C-alpha cells in the first residue's frame, strides 16, 4: 500500500462525519513552507519539497472524507516578486511534481485541473498541467484544481474584459450581465462556491485567492505549518467547519426566553 494511499489505515481512520457536514469544495492556501525550513536551518526550497508530501496526504484524506473538490494555491501571480532562484525552483518543482504524481493521482480517481494565466508561466509547466488534465479528464472521485500563476483579481478582471468584448460584439445584451454571467466567464467556472477556506501557518488573510468563489465560505486558520499538515489536520478543519451555522445572509429569531423572566 502506498504511503499516501486514500485507503483507510488504522492510524488514519476518517472521523464519522455527517454527510451534510463534509464541505463539497475546500480551498487551501498552503502556507508556511519557508518558515518550516528556516526553523530547521534549511533553505526555503527545502520547505517546498517537504510540502509535496503534505499535499499528497491531504488529497488522500479529502478522498476518504468524501470531499469532491479541492483547490490549492500552488503559485500566485504575486509570487513572481520572490527571488529569481526561488521562482525558478517553484516553476521546476511544480513541473516535476505533476510529472511524478499524476499517475498516482489518476489511480486514485482524481481529476486534475489547472486554473491560472498563461503569460509568464513556463511552457514546460503548462505542458505538464495540460498532460495531467488530459490523463485524468474522465475521473470523478475528486477534482484537484492546481492554481498556478493564479490571482483572483486578475481572474475577475479577465472575466470583465471578456464580458465587455461579448457585449460589444452583440453576443451579450447591455444590462443583461448577472452574477451567473460573471461565474461563467471565470477561469474556475466548473467549480462550485467554496465551502471551507483553509489556511495553514497561522496567517489570517485570503491573499487574493478565490475571492469571488469564497463569498460565503467558512474560514479556518490553523497554526500548523504546511509541511506538518496531513489528512488528520484536514479532518480537524472539516470538524471545525461542521460546527458552523451557515446562514448565507439569513437569520432566525431566537430570543433568550430565560433572560426575560
PDB file of C-alpha atoms in Angstrom:
ATOM      1  CA  UNK A   1       0.000   0.000   0.000  1.00  0.00           C
ATOM      2  CA  UNK A   2       1.339   3.426  -0.937  1.00  0.00           C
ATOM      3  CA  UNK A   3       2.385   5.760   1.863  1.00  0.00           C
ATOM      4  CA  UNK A   4      -0.224   8.183   0.559  1.00  0.00           C
ATOM      5  CA  UNK A   5      -2.988   5.694  -0.200  1.00  0.00           C
ATOM      6  CA  UNK A   6      -6.525   7.027   0.364  1.00  0.00           C
ATOM      7  CA  UNK A   7      -7.451   3.560   1.653  1.00  0.00           C
ATOM      8  CA  UNK A   8      -8.149   3.685   5.388  1.00  0.00           C
ATOM      9  CA  UNK A   9      -5.335   2.611   7.702  1.00  0.00           C
ATOM     10  CA  UNK A  10      -5.629   2.179  11.495  1.00  0.00           C
ATOM     11  CA  UNK A  11      -3.788   5.418  12.210  1.00  0.00           C
ATOM     12  CA  UNK A  12      -5.814   7.277   9.596  1.00  0.00           C
ATOM     13  CA  UNK A  13      -9.419   6.259  10.236  1.00  0.00           C
ATOM     14  CA  UNK A  14     -11.615   9.053   8.930  1.00  0.00           C
ATOM     15  CA  UNK A  15     -13.999  10.514  11.539  1.00  0.00           C
ATOM     16  CA  UNK A  16     -17.664   9.635  11.181  1.00  0.00           C
ATOM     17  CA  UNK A  17     -18.750  12.951   9.681  1.00  0.00           C
ATOM     18  CA  UNK A  18     -22.422  13.500   8.926  1.00  0.00           C
ATOM     19  CA  UNK A  19     -22.848  13.537   5.104  1.00  0.00           C
ATOM     20  CA  UNK A  20     -24.042  17.173   5.069  1.00  0.00           C
ATOM     21  CA  UNK A  21     -21.154  18.188   7.344  1.00  0.00           C
ATOM     22  CA  UNK A  22     -18.498  17.473   4.704  1.00  0.00           C
ATOM     23  CA  UNK A  23     -17.724  20.509   2.513  1.00  0.00           C
ATOM     24  CA  UNK A  24     -18.176  19.936  -1.208  1.00  0.00           C
ATOM     25  CA  UNK A  25     -15.370  22.370  -2.050  1.00  0.00           C
ATOM     26  CA  UNK A  26     -12.287  23.073   0.071  1.00  0.00           C
ATOM     27  CA  UNK A  27      -9.788  25.780  -0.895  1.00  0.00           C
ATOM     28  CA  UNK A  28      -6.347  25.673   0.706  1.00  0.00           C
ATOM     29  CA  UNK A  29      -3.612  28.274   0.967  1.00  0.00           C
ATOM     30  CA  UNK A  30      -0.565  26.066   1.544  1.00  0.00           C
ATOM     31  CA  UNK A  31       1.442  28.483   3.670  1.00  0.00           C
ATOM     32  CA  UNK A  32       4.500  28.128   5.880  1.00  0.00           C
ATOM     33  CA  UNK A  33       6.991  26.125   3.789  1.00  0.00           C
ATOM     34  CA  UNK A  34       9.714  28.750   4.141  1.00  0.00           C
ATOM     35  CA  UNK A  35       9.271  29.234   7.880  1.00  0.00           C
ATOM     36  CA  UNK A  36       9.229  25.465   8.419  1.00  0.00           C
ATOM     37  CA  UNK A  37      12.548  25.125   6.585  1.00  0.00           C
ATOM     38  CA  UNK A  38      14.260  28.161   8.118  1.00  0.00           C
ATOM     39  CA  UNK A  39      13.374  26.967  11.623  1.00  0.00           C
ATOM     40  CA  UNK A  40      15.330  23.811  10.839  1.00  0.00           C
ATOM     41  CA  UNK A  41      18.320  25.635   9.386  1.00  0.00           C
ATOM     42  CA  UNK A  42      17.242  24.783   5.833  1.00  0.00           C
ATOM     43  CA  UNK A  43      16.574  26.897   2.754  1.00  0.00           C
ATOM     44  CA  UNK A  44      13.086  27.812   1.638  1.00  0.00           C
ATOM     45  CA  UNK A  45      13.248  25.395  -1.293  1.00  0.00           C
ATOM     46  CA  UNK A  46      13.661  22.505   1.155  1.00  0.00           C
ATOM     47  CA  UNK A  47      10.394  23.585   2.734  1.00  0.00           C
ATOM     48  CA  UNK A  48       8.643  23.470  -0.632  1.00  0.00           C
ATOM     49  CA  UNK A  49       9.962  19.949  -1.163  1.00  0.00           C
ATOM     50  CA  UNK A  50       8.559  18.887   2.210  1.00  0.00           C
ATOM     51  CA  UNK A  51       5.211  20.409   1.252  1.00  0.00           C
ATOM     52  CA  UNK A  52       4.756  17.868  -1.545  1.00  0.00           C
ATOM     53  CA  UNK A  53       4.189  15.035   0.943  1.00  0.00           C
ATOM     54  CA  UNK A  54       1.674  17.171   2.830  1.00  0.00           C
ATOM     55  CA  UNK A  55      -0.332  17.810  -0.339  1.00  0.00           C
ATOM     56  CA  UNK A  56      -0.483  14.130  -1.288  1.00  0.00           C
ATOM     57  CA  UNK A  57      -1.631  13.111   2.182  1.00  0.00           C
ATOM     58  CA  UNK A  58      -4.254  15.877   2.286  1.00  0.00           C
ATOM     59  CA  UNK A  59      -5.606  14.742  -1.103  1.00  0.00           C
ATOM     60  CA  UNK A  60      -5.838  11.196   0.263  1.00  0.00           C
ATOM     61  CA  UNK A  61      -7.659  12.473   3.349  1.00  0.00           C
ATOM     62  CA  UNK A  62     -10.073  14.522   1.249  1.00  0.00           C
ATOM     63  CA  UNK A  63     -10.971  11.416  -0.748  1.00  0.00           C
ATOM     64  CA  UNK A  64     -11.548   9.437   2.464  1.00  0.00           C
ATOM     65  CA  UNK A  65     -13.806  12.175   3.858  1.00  0.00           C
ATOM     66  CA  UNK A  66     -15.878  12.374   0.669  1.00  0.00           C
ATOM     67  CA  UNK A  67     -14.791  15.850  -0.453  1.00  0.00           C
ATOM     68  CA  UNK A  68     -15.474  16.319  -4.174  1.00  0.00           C
ATOM     69  CA  UNK A  69     -13.463  19.474  -4.930  1.00  0.00           C
ATOM     70  CA  UNK A  70     -10.078  20.517  -3.565  1.00  0.00           C
ATOM     71  CA  UNK A  71      -8.429  23.688  -4.853  1.00  0.00           C
ATOM     72  CA  UNK A  72      -4.882  24.560  -3.817  1.00  0.00           C
ATOM     73  CA  UNK A  73      -2.819  27.726  -4.232  1.00  0.00           C
ATOM     74  CA  UNK A  74       0.380  26.422  -5.839  1.00  0.00           C
ATOM     75  CA  UNK A  75       1.803  29.670  -7.290  1.00  0.00           C
ATOM     76  CA  UNK A  76       0.185  33.101  -7.254  1.00  0.00           C
ATOM     77  CA  UNK A  77       0.560  35.974  -9.695  1.00  0.00           C
ATOM     78  CA  UNK A  78       2.286  37.810  -6.830  1.00  0.00           C
ATOM     79  CA  UNK A  79       4.851  35.050  -6.277  1.00  0.00           C
ATOM     80  CA  UNK A  80       6.892  36.385  -9.228  1.00  0.00           C
ATOM     81  CA  UNK A  81       8.126  39.018  -6.749  1.00  0.00           C
ATOM     82  CA  UNK A  82      10.161  36.374  -4.917  1.00  0.00           C
ATOM     83  CA  UNK A  83      13.853  35.837  -5.549  1.00  0.00           C
ATOM     84  CA  UNK A  84      14.740  34.565  -9.058  1.00  0.00           C
ATOM     85  CA  UNK A  85      16.235  31.414  -7.526  1.00  0.00           C
ATOM     86  CA  UNK A  86      13.054  30.593  -5.622  1.00  0.00           C
ATOM     87  CA  UNK A  87      10.855  31.332  -8.657  1.00  0.00           C
ATOM     88  CA  UNK A  88      12.983  29.048 -10.825  1.00  0.00           C
ATOM     89  CA  UNK A  89      12.759  26.329  -8.219  1.00  0.00           C
ATOM     90  CA  UNK A  90       8.987  26.652  -7.875  1.00  0.00           C
ATOM     91  CA  UNK A  91       8.467  26.501 -11.628  1.00  0.00           C
ATOM     92  CA  UNK A  92      10.604  23.390 -11.947  1.00  0.00           C
ATOM     93  CA  UNK A  93       9.129  21.878  -8.801  1.00  0.00           C
ATOM     94  CA  UNK A  94       5.530  22.289  -9.980  1.00  0.00           C
ATOM     95  CA  UNK A  95       6.501  20.689 -13.275  1.00  0.00           C
ATOM     96  CA  UNK A  96       8.262  17.732 -11.658  1.00  0.00           C
ATOM     97  CA  UNK A  97       5.548  17.085  -9.057  1.00  0.00           C
ATOM     98  CA  UNK A  98       2.919  16.932 -11.795  1.00  0.00           C
ATOM     99  CA  UNK A  99       5.041  14.554 -13.838  1.00  0.00           C
ATOM    100  CA  UNK A 100       5.874  12.348 -10.854  1.00  0.00           C
ATOM    101  CA  UNK A 101       2.461  12.221  -9.173  1.00  0.00           C
ATOM    102  CA  UNK A 102      -0.089  12.335 -11.995  1.00  0.00           C
ATOM    103  CA  UNK A 103      -0.188   8.536 -12.452  1.00  0.00           C
ATOM    104  CA  UNK A 104      -0.722   8.038  -8.724  1.00  0.00           C
ATOM    105  CA  UNK A 105      -3.493  10.635  -8.604  1.00  0.00           C
ATOM    106  CA  UNK A 106      -5.053   9.120 -11.710  1.00  0.00           C
ATOM    107  CA  UNK A 107      -5.096   5.719  -9.998  1.00  0.00           C
ATOM    108  CA  UNK A 108      -6.978   7.314  -7.091  1.00  0.00           C
ATOM    109  CA  UNK A 109      -9.641   8.643  -9.473  1.00  0.00           C
ATOM    110  CA  UNK A 110      -8.529  12.268  -9.101  1.00  0.00           C
ATOM    111  CA  UNK A 111      -9.256  14.694 -11.901  1.00  0.00           C
ATOM    112  CA  UNK A 112      -6.540  17.350 -12.173  1.00  0.00           C
ATOM    113  CA  UNK A 113      -7.498  20.811 -13.427  1.00  0.00           C
ATOM    114  CA  UNK A 114      -5.429  23.961 -13.882  1.00  0.00           C
ATOM    115  CA  UNK A 115      -6.581  27.482 -13.052  1.00  0.00           C
ATOM    116  CA  UNK A 116      -4.306  30.391 -13.883  1.00  0.00           C
ATOM    117  CA  UNK A 117      -2.870  32.592 -16.615  1.00  0.00           C
ATOM    118  CA  UNK A 118      -0.525  31.626 -19.431  1.00  0.00           C
ATOM    119  CA  UNK A 119       1.568  34.853 -19.588  1.00  0.00           C
ATOM    120  CA  UNK A 120       4.958  34.445 -17.861  1.00  0.00           C
ATOM    121  CA  UNK A 121       4.279  30.814 -16.940  1.00  0.00           C
ATOM    122  CA  UNK A 122       6.934  28.386 -18.211  1.00  0.00           C
ATOM    123  CA  UNK A 123       5.778  26.473 -21.287  1.00  0.00           C
ATOM    124  CA  UNK A 124       7.118  23.251 -19.749  1.00  0.00           C
ATOM    125  CA  UNK A 125       4.851  23.779 -16.715  1.00  0.00           C
ATOM    126  CA  UNK A 126       1.842  24.432 -18.962  1.00  0.00           C
ATOM    127  CA  UNK A 127       2.684  21.272 -20.900  1.00  0.00           C
ATOM    128  CA  UNK A 128       2.699  19.158 -17.720  1.00  0.00           C
ATOM    129  CA  UNK A 129      -0.541  20.738 -16.490  1.00  0.00           C
ATOM    130  CA  UNK A 130      -2.247  20.015 -19.798  1.00  0.00           C
ATOM    131  CA  UNK A 131      -0.899  16.451 -19.863  1.00  0.00           C
ATOM    132  CA  UNK A 132      -2.239  15.849 -16.347  1.00  0.00           C
ATOM    133  CA  UNK A 133      -5.624  17.302 -17.320  1.00  0.00           C
ATOM    134  CA  UNK A 134      -5.823  15.055 -20.371  1.00  0.00           C
ATOM    135  CA  UNK A 135      -4.784  11.910 -18.495  1.00  0.00           C
ATOM    136  CA  UNK A 136      -7.316  12.394 -15.697  1.00  0.00           C
ATOM    137  CA  UNK A 137     -10.197  14.010 -17.593  1.00  0.00           C
ATOM    138  CA  UNK A 138     -12.606  11.075 -17.056  1.00  0.00           C
ATOM    139  CA  UNK A 139     -12.045  10.768 -13.290  1.00  0.00           C
ATOM    140  CA  UNK A 140     -14.760  11.835 -10.852  1.00  0.00           C
ATOM    141  CA  UNK A 141     -13.671  10.810  -7.332  1.00  0.00           C
ATOM    142  CA  UNK A 142     -12.181  14.233  -6.569  1.00  0.00           C
ATOM    143  CA  UNK A 143     -11.363  17.284  -8.670  1.00  0.00           C
ATOM    144  CA  UNK A 144      -7.973  18.713  -7.672  1.00  0.00           C
ATOM    145  CA  UNK A 145      -7.524  22.202  -9.090  1.00  0.00           C
ATOM    146  CA  UNK A 146      -3.938  23.429  -9.134  1.00  0.00           C
ATOM    147  CA  UNK A 147      -3.902  27.228  -9.104  1.00  0.00           C
ATOM    148  CA  UNK A 148      -0.616  28.033 -10.834  1.00  0.00           C
ATOM    149  CA  UNK A 149       0.062  31.649 -11.844  1.00  0.00           C
ATOM    150  CA  UNK A 150      -3.338  32.466 -10.382  1.00  0.00           C
ATOM    151  CA  UNK A 151      -4.702  35.638  -8.812  1.00  0.00           C
ATOM    152  CA  UNK A 152      -8.359  36.214  -8.052  1.00  0.00           C
ATOM    153  CA  UNK A 153      -8.415  39.905  -9.001  1.00  0.00           C
ATOM    154  CA  UNK A 154      -6.810  39.079 -12.344  1.00  0.00           C
ATOM    155  CA  UNK A 155      -9.324  36.258 -12.875  1.00  0.00           C
ATOM    156  CA  UNK A 156     -12.221  38.662 -12.258  1.00  0.00           C
ATOM    157  CA  UNK A 157     -10.612  41.377 -14.418  1.00  0.00           C
ATOM    158  CA  UNK A 158     -10.130  38.911 -17.281  1.00  0.00           C
ATOM    159  CA  UNK A 159     -13.788  37.883 -16.944  1.00  0.00           C
ATOM    160  CA  UNK A 160     -14.922  41.522 -17.103  1.00  0.00           C
ATOM    161  CA  UNK A 161     -12.836  42.156 -20.204  1.00  0.00           C
ATOM    162  CA  UNK A 162     -14.264  39.064 -21.906  1.00  0.00           C
ATOM    163  CA  UNK A 163     -17.802  40.121 -20.996  1.00  0.00           C
ATOM    164  CA  UNK A 164     -17.318  43.645 -22.369  1.00  0.00           C
ATOM    165  CA  UNK A 165     -15.941  42.204 -25.614  1.00  0.00           C
ATOM    166  CA  UNK A 166     -19.008  39.980 -25.966  1.00  0.00           C
ATOM    167  CA  UNK A 167     -21.327  42.900 -25.230  1.00  0.00           C
ATOM    168  CA  UNK A 168     -19.553  44.967 -27.888  1.00  0.00           C
ATOM    169  CA  UNK A 169     -19.841  42.147 -30.439  1.00  0.00           C
ATOM    170  CA  UNK A 170     -23.526  41.581 -29.691  1.00  0.00           C
ATOM    171  CA  UNK A 171     -23.149  38.170 -28.031  1.00  0.00           C
ATOM    172  CA  UNK A 172     -24.469  39.662 -24.800  1.00  0.00           C
ATOM    173  CA  UNK A 173     -27.111  42.359 -24.373  1.00  0.00           C
ATOM    174  CA  UNK A 174     -26.119  45.501 -22.437  1.00  0.00           C
ATOM    175  CA  UNK A 175     -27.570  45.371 -18.957  1.00  0.00           C
ATOM    176  CA  UNK A 176     -28.094  41.600 -19.062  1.00  0.00           C
ATOM    177  CA  UNK A 177     -24.992  40.628 -17.067  1.00  0.00           C
ATOM    178  CA  UNK A 178     -25.809  38.837 -13.812  1.00  0.00           C
ATOM    179  CA  UNK A 179     -23.772  37.070 -11.141  1.00  0.00           C
ATOM    180  CA  UNK A 180     -24.316  33.832 -13.069  1.00  0.00           C
ATOM    181  CA  UNK A 181     -22.901  35.506 -16.186  1.00  0.00           C
ATOM    182  CA  UNK A 182     -19.732  36.510 -14.347  1.00  0.00           C
ATOM    183  CA  UNK A 183     -19.394  32.987 -12.948  1.00  0.00           C
ATOM    184  CA  UNK A 184     -19.470  31.526 -16.466  1.00  0.00           C
ATOM    185  CA  UNK A 185     -16.580  33.750 -17.544  1.00  0.00           C
ATOM    186  CA  UNK A 186     -14.306  32.860 -14.641  1.00  0.00           C
ATOM    187  CA  UNK A 187     -11.323  30.578 -15.206  1.00  0.00           C
ATOM    188  CA  UNK A 188     -12.759  28.348 -12.453  1.00  0.00           C
ATOM    189  CA  UNK A 189     -16.319  28.273 -13.834  1.00  0.00           C
ATOM    190  CA  UNK A 190     -16.553  24.488 -13.391  1.00  0.00           C
ATOM    191  CA  UNK A 191     -16.205  24.767  -9.603  1.00  0.00           C
ATOM    192  CA  UNK A 192     -18.983  25.282  -7.050  1.00  0.00           C
ATOM    193  CA  UNK A 193     -18.579  28.040  -4.471  1.00  0.00           C
ATOM    194  CA  UNK A 194     -16.012  27.397  -1.753  1.00  0.00           C
ATOM    195  CA  UNK A 195     -17.492  25.914   1.426  1.00  0.00           C
ATOM    196  CA  UNK A 196     -14.317  25.734   3.526  1.00  0.00           C
ATOM    197  CA  UNK A 197     -11.392  28.121   3.058  1.00  0.00           C
ATOM    198  CA  UNK A 198      -8.392  26.712   4.904  1.00  0.00           C
ATOM    199  CA  UNK A 199      -5.032  28.331   5.505  1.00  0.00           C
ATOM    200  CA  UNK A 200      -2.018  26.875   7.257  1.00  0.00           C
ATOM    201  CA  UNK A 201       0.732  28.620   9.268  1.00  0.00           C
ATOM    202  CA  UNK A 202      -1.432  30.910  11.389  1.00  0.00           C
ATOM    203  CA  UNK A 203      -1.744  33.712   8.834  1.00  0.00           C
ATOM    204  CA  UNK A 204      -5.303  35.043   8.607  1.00  0.00           C
ATOM    205  CA  UNK A 205      -5.863  36.530   5.172  1.00  0.00           C
ATOM    206  CA  UNK A 206      -7.199  35.428   1.783  1.00  0.00           C
ATOM    207  CA  UNK A 207      -4.147  36.607  -0.230  1.00  0.00           C
ATOM    208  CA  UNK A 208      -6.079  37.163  -3.455  1.00  0.00           C
ATOM    209  CA  UNK A 209      -7.270  33.543  -3.631  1.00  0.00           C
ATOM    210  CA  UNK A 210     -10.760  32.645  -4.911  1.00  0.00           C
ATOM    211  CA  UNK A 211     -12.302  35.909  -3.705  1.00  0.00           C
ATOM    212  CA  UNK A 212     -15.475  35.626  -5.805  1.00  0.00           C
ATOM    213  CA  UNK A 213     -15.930  31.934  -5.024  1.00  0.00           C
ATOM    214  CA  UNK A 214     -15.416  32.409  -1.270  1.00  0.00           C
ATOM    215  CA  UNK A 215     -18.159  34.989  -0.703  1.00  0.00           C
ATOM    216  CA  UNK A 216     -19.879  32.722   1.840  1.00  0.00           C
ATOM    217  CA  UNK A 217     -17.045  30.343   2.683  1.00  0.00           C
ATOM    218  CA  UNK A 218     -16.273  29.361   6.249  1.00  0.00           C
ATOM    219  CA  UNK A 219     -12.677  30.325   7.064  1.00  0.00           C
ATOM    220  CA  UNK A 220     -10.477  28.095   9.209  1.00  0.00           C
ATOM    221  CA  UNK A 221      -6.957  29.249  10.078  1.00  0.00           C
ATOM    222  CA  UNK A 222      -4.612  26.707  11.651  1.00  0.00           C
ATOM    223  CA  UNK A 223      -1.212  27.433  13.188  1.00  0.00           C
ATOM    224  CA  UNK A 224       0.276  24.248  11.669  1.00  0.00           C
ATOM    225  CA  UNK A 225       2.908  24.970   9.008  1.00  0.00           C
ATOM    226  CA  UNK A 226       2.123  23.362   5.672  1.00  0.00           C
ATOM    227  CA  UNK A 227       4.868  20.662   5.686  1.00  0.00           C
ATOM    228  CA  UNK A 228       3.453  19.440   9.026  1.00  0.00           C
ATOM    229  CA  UNK A 229      -0.048  19.090   7.563  1.00  0.00           C
ATOM    230  CA  UNK A 230      -1.568  15.664   6.935  1.00  0.00           C
ATOM    231  CA  UNK A 231      -5.017  14.191   6.484  1.00  0.00           C
ATOM    232  CA  UNK A 232      -5.785  14.373  10.198  1.00  0.00           C
ATOM    233  CA  UNK A 233      -5.137  18.126  10.114  1.00  0.00           C
ATOM    234  CA  UNK A 234      -7.585  18.385   7.228  1.00  0.00           C
ATOM    235  CA  UNK A 235     -10.178  16.438   9.207  1.00  0.00           C
ATOM    236  CA  UNK A 236      -9.641  18.810  12.148  1.00  0.00           C
ATOM    237  CA  UNK A 237     -10.558  21.695   9.833  1.00  0.00           C
ATOM    238  CA  UNK A 238     -13.603  19.825   8.496  1.00  0.00           C
ATOM    239  CA  UNK A 239     -14.715  19.183  12.066  1.00  0.00           C
ATOM    240  CA  UNK A 240     -14.449  22.917  12.832  1.00  0.00           C
ATOM    241  CA  UNK A 241     -16.419  23.653   9.648  1.00  0.00           C
ATOM    242  CA  UNK A 242     -19.150  21.162  10.570  1.00  0.00           C
ATOM    243  CA  UNK A 243     -19.898  23.116  13.749  1.00  0.00           C
ATOM    244  CA  UNK A 244     -20.512  26.422  11.940  1.00  0.00           C
ATOM    245  CA  UNK A 245     -24.009  27.850  11.434  1.00  0.00           C
ATOM    246  CA  UNK A 246     -24.108  28.767   7.742  1.00  0.00           C
ATOM    247  CA  UNK A 247     -26.967  31.225   7.185  1.00  0.00           C
ATOM    248  CA  UNK A 248     -25.932  32.790   3.830  1.00  0.00           C
ATOM    249  CA  UNK A 249     -27.290  36.170   4.908  1.00  0.00           C
ATOM    250  CA  UNK A 250     -30.445  34.811   6.508  1.00  0.00           C
ATOM    251  CA  UNK A 251     -31.211  34.705  10.219  1.00  0.00           C
ATOM    252  CA  UNK A 252     -33.654  33.053  12.592  1.00  0.00           C
ATOM    253  CA  UNK A 253     -35.039  34.950  15.579  1.00  0.00           C
ATOM    254  CA  UNK A 254     -34.131  33.007  18.732  1.00  0.00           C
ATOM    255  CA  UNK A 255     -34.824  35.228  21.765  1.00  0.00           C
ATOM    256  CA  UNK A 256     -33.454  34.004  25.079  1.00  0.00           C
ATOM    257  CA  UNK A 257     -36.697  33.476  26.976  1.00  0.00           C
ATOM    258  CA  UNK A 258     -34.881  32.569  30.182  1.00  0.00           C
ATOM    259  CA  UNK A 259     -33.287  36.016  30.440  1.00  0.00           C
ATOM    260  CA  UNK A 260     -36.652  37.801  30.163  1.00  0.00           C
ATOM    261  CA  UNK A 261     -38.092  36.156  33.250  1.00  0.00           C
TER     262      UNK A 261
END
